[in-house]
């Protein structure tokens, strides 16, 4: 699953460049044959505006949200894109400057205002960004573009128009929600975010949004908190990007990467600081693994602990014979991986890119196993009795249960990231295959498939080609778990048509078809196939 290519030409810089939105859909040039069951749209989100006037955005997660759509109809494909009209975007375009502070870019107060009014604008409280550049998902009948703050933005998936901004704080006790909800087959949405718990201490809430309502009311208005996880530190929640969910349990991984809330609250009033300045690592904490029952929501109070990791994406979580098995894309150690995702790093020459990545935490696909039935007297022995994994759980004298993972894939500075599975059929269930975007020293340059049972791997790769997260779409009458196709957007900056939608056979990653467009497409993070 390791990359075979070097990238001395630096073509990857193109995926971090501003592009224009389109006034109408562009027809794509198809080679191969588009499978007849593809009749919907591929929706993707990512940054599309990397500077405003002469003010640059500095971090990968700062560029303004651009929504992309490939439509499939009768074997033909069209491509369309539009900026999401968030407050951050509209005000930046209107004032021709960065108006709202982003992840790694500080917004200075308007220089035209006098010193007195500038002073007061510092104390109006925090203007949290609504720049929804990370993902899009359905809630009931509606679709929302999201980032990780309390704001989500309702969009029209057909026209890509921006409909309205929703503040989740109006409905539930939450400071923000992740861009990685779990969605059940009936449309129920689960998500997690940090919140103020009892006695002004921090906690993490799992939120449940019901499916489409018979009376056509908005399901978001009926959101409720299902269960609360405690926070290891009183004023410093861990950064949460996703969580695990099996049929009956939630798994929450509390990593040593912390948000210093006191810094966060004071930073805005003192100096030119941004979200990135508020992260720190607790080098002594390690990683804490929390489990809760789903229905009724109930926290299971055992102390599961492991060595420090950074973690963004859960792959899958399932129950087997009294154990919870969960697979993660992890990064070893306590350092925050986002420290390596400044745009200046990602746009550097290949040798520099490689040098920086040598310093970064090492990526690894890991399987952890949590025993549900724990007895104090079983101190010192491995509690995991599943025959097919080397992952262990050992009770220590102080009652903590130490988890050691099984490594499913590891390649130096070669990450298997942005994982996807056959989610509709195997989300929360015992599964075999996961698909991912291969990062080569943080540069996305291949599509990978991993058999989590045998560790067998497959790779699709072409020179000077930079794909995105692969989304799995099942063949309608498919029987096998991997009967289907993968959809990914590839930037190929050197070619005549510099971007294309690529369709791969999910069995062996062989090419089924591609639909090329005559424009550049920048980096996208996550998205969905809407049938």
Short mmCIF file of N, CA, C and O in Angstrom, two decimals, residues 41-115:
data_model
loop_
_atom_site.label_atom_id
_atom_site.label_comp_id
_atom_site.label_asym_id
_atom_site.label_seq_id
_atom_site.Cartn_x
_atom_site.Cartn_y
_atom_site.Cartn_z
N UNK A 41 -25.75 11.91 -7.68
CA UNK A 41 -24.67 12.91 -7.66
C UNK A 41 -23.61 12.53 -6.64
O UNK A 41 -23.93 11.99 -5.57
N UNK A 42 -22.38 12.86 -6.98
CA UNK A 42 -21.29 12.81 -6.01
C UNK A 42 -21.12 14.23 -5.49
O UNK A 42 -20.88 15.16 -6.27
N UNK A 43 -21.29 14.42 -4.17
CA UNK A 43 -21.14 15.74 -3.55
C UNK A 43 -19.86 15.76 -2.73
O UNK A 43 -19.60 14.83 -1.97
N UNK A 44 -19.05 16.83 -2.88
CA UNK A 44 -17.78 16.92 -2.13
C UNK A 44 -17.59 18.34 -1.63
O UNK A 44 -18.06 19.30 -2.24
N UNK A 45 -16.87 18.46 -0.52
CA UNK A 45 -16.55 19.78 0.02
C UNK A 45 -15.07 19.93 0.30
O UNK A 45 -14.38 18.98 0.68
N UNK A 46 -14.59 21.17 0.15
CA UNK A 46 -13.20 21.48 0.46
C UNK A 46 -12.97 22.97 0.30
O UNK A 46 -13.90 23.71 -0.04
N UNK A 47 -11.76 23.42 0.53
CA UNK A 47 -11.46 24.84 0.39
C UNK A 47 -11.32 25.21 -1.09
O UNK A 47 -10.77 24.43 -1.85
N UNK A 48 -11.83 26.39 -1.50
CA UNK A 48 -11.70 26.79 -2.90
C UNK A 48 -11.14 28.18 -3.07
O UNK A 48 -10.71 28.57 -4.15
N UNK A 49 -11.18 28.96 -1.97
CA UNK A 49 -10.65 30.34 -2.01
C UNK A 49 -9.55 30.39 -0.96
O UNK A 49 -9.81 30.24 0.23
N UNK A 50 -8.31 30.58 -1.41
CA UNK A 50 -7.17 30.48 -0.50
C UNK A 50 -6.59 31.85 -0.11
O UNK A 50 -5.62 31.92 0.62
N UNK A 51 -7.19 32.92 -0.64
CA UNK A 51 -6.80 34.26 -0.21
C UNK A 51 -7.93 35.22 -0.51
O UNK A 51 -8.77 34.95 -1.37
N UNK A 52 -8.00 36.33 0.23
CA UNK A 52 -9.02 37.34 -0.03
C UNK A 52 -8.27 38.65 -0.25
O UNK A 52 -7.56 39.11 0.64
N UNK A 53 -8.41 39.24 -1.43
CA UNK A 53 -7.61 40.42 -1.76
C UNK A 53 -6.15 40.02 -1.65
O UNK A 53 -5.73 39.01 -2.21
N UNK A 54 -5.39 40.77 -0.85
CA UNK A 54 -3.98 40.37 -0.71
C UNK A 54 -3.72 39.69 0.64
O UNK A 54 -2.60 39.55 1.08
N UNK A 55 -4.81 39.24 1.29
CA UNK A 55 -4.64 38.54 2.57
C UNK A 55 -4.77 37.03 2.36
O UNK A 55 -5.82 36.54 1.94
N UNK A 56 -3.71 36.27 2.66
CA UNK A 56 -3.78 34.83 2.47
C UNK A 56 -4.44 34.11 3.65
O UNK A 56 -4.44 34.62 4.77
N UNK A 57 -5.00 32.94 3.38
CA UNK A 57 -5.33 32.01 4.46
C UNK A 57 -4.10 31.13 4.65
O UNK A 57 -3.43 30.77 3.69
N UNK A 58 -3.82 30.74 5.90
CA UNK A 58 -2.55 30.08 6.19
C UNK A 58 -2.63 28.57 6.36
O UNK A 58 -1.65 27.87 6.20
N UNK A 59 -3.81 28.08 6.75
CA UNK A 59 -3.89 26.65 7.09
C UNK A 59 -4.80 25.91 6.11
O UNK A 59 -5.70 26.50 5.53
N UNK A 60 -4.56 24.61 5.97
CA UNK A 60 -5.36 23.77 5.08
C UNK A 60 -6.86 23.90 5.36
O UNK A 60 -7.68 23.78 4.46
N UNK A 61 -7.23 24.13 6.63
CA UNK A 61 -8.66 24.18 6.98
C UNK A 61 -9.22 25.60 7.02
O UNK A 61 -10.24 25.85 7.65
N UNK A 62 -8.55 26.53 6.35
CA UNK A 62 -8.98 27.93 6.37
C UNK A 62 -9.66 28.39 5.09
O UNK A 62 -10.47 29.31 5.11
N UNK A 63 -9.28 27.81 3.95
CA UNK A 63 -9.82 28.25 2.66
C UNK A 63 -11.34 28.19 2.69
O UNK A 63 -11.93 27.36 3.38
N UNK A 64 -12.00 29.07 1.92
CA UNK A 64 -13.46 29.15 2.02
C UNK A 64 -14.15 27.98 1.30
O UNK A 64 -13.71 27.52 0.24
N UNK A 65 -15.27 27.54 1.89
CA UNK A 65 -15.94 26.31 1.49
C UNK A 65 -16.47 26.36 0.06
O UNK A 65 -17.25 27.25 -0.29
N UNK A 66 -16.06 25.38 -0.73
CA UNK A 66 -16.52 25.23 -2.10
C UNK A 66 -17.18 23.85 -2.20
O UNK A 66 -16.62 22.85 -1.77
N UNK A 67 -18.39 23.84 -2.77
CA UNK A 67 -19.11 22.58 -2.90
C UNK A 67 -19.04 22.11 -4.34
O UNK A 67 -19.27 22.90 -5.26
N UNK A 68 -18.70 20.84 -4.53
CA UNK A 68 -18.53 20.26 -5.87
C UNK A 68 -19.60 19.20 -6.09
O UNK A 68 -19.98 18.49 -5.16
N UNK A 69 -20.00 19.05 -7.36
CA UNK A 69 -21.00 18.03 -7.67
C UNK A 69 -20.74 17.43 -9.04
O UNK A 69 -20.62 18.15 -10.04
N UNK A 70 -20.62 16.10 -9.09
CA UNK A 70 -20.63 15.38 -10.36
C UNK A 70 -21.99 14.71 -10.49
O UNK A 70 -22.39 13.96 -9.59
N UNK A 71 -22.70 14.98 -11.58
CA UNK A 71 -24.01 14.36 -11.81
C UNK A 71 -23.90 13.25 -12.83
O UNK A 71 -23.24 13.42 -13.86
N UNK A 72 -24.59 12.12 -12.57
CA UNK A 72 -24.62 10.99 -13.51
C UNK A 72 -25.99 10.90 -14.14
O UNK A 72 -26.99 10.86 -13.43
N UNK A 73 -26.03 10.86 -15.47
CA UNK A 73 -27.32 10.72 -16.14
C UNK A 73 -27.10 10.02 -17.47
O UNK A 73 -26.37 10.52 -18.32
N UNK A 74 -27.73 8.85 -17.64
CA UNK A 74 -27.66 8.09 -18.90
C UNK A 74 -26.23 7.93 -19.41
O UNK A 74 -25.95 8.15 -20.58
N UNK A 75 -25.34 7.57 -18.52
CA UNK A 75 -23.96 7.34 -18.95
C UNK A 75 -23.16 8.61 -19.19
O UNK A 75 -21.98 8.56 -19.55
N UNK A 76 -23.81 9.78 -19.02
CA UNK A 76 -23.11 11.06 -19.18
C UNK A 76 -22.82 11.65 -17.80
O UNK A 76 -23.51 11.35 -16.83
N UNK A 77 -21.80 12.52 -17.75
CA UNK A 77 -21.42 13.13 -16.48
C UNK A 77 -21.25 14.63 -16.65
O UNK A 77 -20.67 15.08 -17.65
N UNK A 78 -21.76 15.41 -15.68
CA UNK A 78 -21.48 16.85 -15.68
C UNK A 78 -20.86 17.23 -14.34
O UNK A 78 -21.05 16.53 -13.34
N UNK A 79 -20.13 18.33 -14.34
CA UNK A 79 -19.46 18.81 -13.12
C UNK A 79 -19.90 20.25 -12.84
O UNK A 79 -19.98 21.07 -13.75
N UNK A 80 -20.20 20.54 -11.57
CA UNK A 80 -20.65 21.87 -11.18
C UNK A 80 -20.07 22.19 -9.82
O UNK A 80 -19.79 21.29 -9.02
N UNK A 81 -19.85 23.46 -9.55
CA UNK A 81 -19.36 23.85 -8.23
C UNK A 81 -19.79 25.27 -7.88
O UNK A 81 -19.97 26.11 -8.75
N UNK A 82 -19.94 25.51 -6.57
CA UNK A 82 -20.37 26.82 -6.08
C UNK A 82 -19.83 27.03 -4.68
O UNK A 82 -19.76 26.09 -3.88
N UNK A 83 -19.44 28.26 -4.39
CA UNK A 83 -19.03 28.57 -3.02
C UNK A 83 -20.26 28.58 -2.12
O UNK A 83 -21.33 29.03 -2.52
N UNK A 84 -20.09 28.06 -0.90
CA UNK A 84 -21.18 28.11 0.06
C UNK A 84 -21.23 29.54 0.61
O UNK A 84 -20.20 30.10 0.99
N UNK A 85 -22.42 30.14 0.58
CA UNK A 85 -22.55 31.55 1.01
C UNK A 85 -22.62 31.62 2.53
O UNK A 85 -23.64 31.98 3.11
N UNK A 86 -21.53 31.30 3.18
CA UNK A 86 -21.47 31.41 4.64
C UNK A 86 -21.24 32.88 5.00
O UNK A 86 -20.87 33.68 4.14
N UNK A 87 -21.43 33.21 6.27
CA UNK A 87 -21.10 34.58 6.70
C UNK A 87 -19.62 34.87 6.46
O UNK A 87 -19.25 35.95 6.03
N UNK A 88 -18.78 33.88 6.76
CA UNK A 88 -17.33 34.07 6.59
C UNK A 88 -17.01 34.43 5.14
O UNK A 88 -16.23 35.36 4.87
N UNK A 89 -17.66 33.73 4.20
CA UNK A 89 -17.39 33.97 2.77
C UNK A 89 -17.99 35.30 2.30
O UNK A 89 -17.31 36.13 1.69
N UNK A 90 -19.25 35.50 2.60
CA UNK A 90 -19.94 36.70 2.10
C UNK A 90 -19.27 37.97 2.62
O UNK A 90 -19.02 38.91 1.87
N UNK A 91 -18.91 37.98 3.90
CA UNK A 91 -18.29 39.18 4.46
C UNK A 91 -16.88 39.38 3.91
O UNK A 91 -16.45 40.52 3.68
N UNK A 92 -16.16 38.28 3.69
CA UNK A 92 -14.81 38.40 3.13
C UNK A 92 -14.88 39.00 1.72
O UNK A 92 -14.12 39.90 1.37
N UNK A 93 -15.81 38.51 0.91
CA UNK A 93 -15.95 38.98 -0.47
C UNK A 93 -16.39 40.45 -0.48
O UNK A 93 -15.92 41.27 -1.26
N UNK A 94 -17.31 40.79 0.44
CA UNK A 94 -17.83 42.16 0.48
C UNK A 94 -16.74 43.14 0.93
O UNK A 94 -16.57 44.21 0.34
N UNK A 95 -15.99 42.76 1.97
CA UNK A 95 -15.01 43.70 2.53
C UNK A 95 -13.61 43.50 1.95
O UNK A 95 -12.68 44.20 2.32
N UNK A 96 -13.47 42.47 1.07
CA UNK A 96 -12.18 42.17 0.42
C UNK A 96 -11.05 41.97 1.44
O UNK A 96 -9.93 42.43 1.25
N UNK A 97 -11.39 41.31 2.54
CA UNK A 97 -10.37 40.97 3.54
C UNK A 97 -10.90 39.80 4.37
O UNK A 97 -12.08 39.47 4.29
N UNK A 98 -10.01 39.20 5.15
CA UNK A 98 -10.44 38.12 6.04
C UNK A 98 -11.17 38.77 7.21
O UNK A 98 -10.58 39.52 7.98
N UNK A 99 -12.47 38.48 7.35
CA UNK A 99 -13.28 39.15 8.38
C UNK A 99 -13.47 38.26 9.60
O UNK A 99 -13.56 38.74 10.72
N UNK A 100 -13.57 36.95 9.40
CA UNK A 100 -13.81 36.03 10.52
C UNK A 100 -12.59 35.12 10.68
O UNK A 100 -12.10 34.56 9.70
N UNK A 101 -12.11 35.02 11.91
CA UNK A 101 -10.93 34.21 12.17
C UNK A 101 -11.21 32.75 11.84
O UNK A 101 -12.23 32.20 12.24
N UNK A 102 -10.28 32.14 11.08
CA UNK A 102 -10.41 30.74 10.70
C UNK A 102 -9.46 29.90 11.55
O UNK A 102 -8.79 30.41 12.45
N UNK A 103 -9.36 28.64 11.21
CA UNK A 103 -8.58 27.68 11.99
C UNK A 103 -7.15 28.17 12.26
O UNK A 103 -6.66 28.14 13.37
N UNK A 104 -6.49 28.66 11.20
CA UNK A 104 -5.11 29.10 11.37
C UNK A 104 -4.86 30.50 10.84
O UNK A 104 -3.72 30.87 10.58
N UNK A 105 -5.91 31.27 10.64
CA UNK A 105 -5.76 32.63 10.11
C UNK A 105 -6.55 33.60 10.98
O UNK A 105 -7.76 33.43 11.15
N UNK A 106 -5.85 34.60 11.53
CA UNK A 106 -6.50 35.59 12.40
C UNK A 106 -7.12 36.69 11.55
O UNK A 106 -6.52 37.14 10.58
N UNK A 107 -8.33 37.11 11.90
CA UNK A 107 -8.97 38.23 11.21
C UNK A 107 -8.71 39.51 12.02
O UNK A 107 -9.14 39.61 13.16
N UNK A 108 -8.01 40.44 11.42
CA UNK A 108 -7.75 41.70 12.13
C UNK A 108 -8.98 42.58 12.09
O UNK A 108 -9.73 42.56 11.12
N UNK A 109 -9.18 43.42 13.13
CA UNK A 109 -10.32 44.33 13.09
C UNK A 109 -10.16 45.29 11.92
O UNK A 109 -9.05 45.50 11.44
N UNK A 110 -11.27 45.84 11.47
CA UNK A 110 -11.25 46.73 10.32
C UNK A 110 -10.33 47.92 10.57
O UNK A 110 -10.52 48.69 11.51
N UNK A 111 -9.30 48.08 9.73
CA UNK A 111 -8.34 49.16 9.96
C UNK A 111 -8.97 50.54 9.81
O UNK A 111 -8.44 51.53 10.31
N UNK A 112 -10.13 50.64 9.14
CA UNK A 112 -10.76 51.94 8.93
C UNK A 112 -11.43 52.48 10.20
O UNK A 112 -11.70 53.65 10.32
N UNK A 113 -11.74 51.57 11.12
CA UNK A 113 -12.42 52.04 12.34
C UNK A 113 -11.40 52.69 13.26
O UNK A 113 -10.24 52.29 13.30
N UNK A 114 -11.86 53.68 14.05
CA UNK A 114 -10.90 54.34 14.94
C UNK A 114 -10.51 53.42 16.09
O UNK A 114 -11.16 52.41 16.35
N UNK A 115 -9.46 53.80 16.79
CA UNK A 115 -8.87 52.93 17.81
C UNK A 115 -9.88 52.59 18.89
O UNK A 115 -9.89 51.49 19.43
#
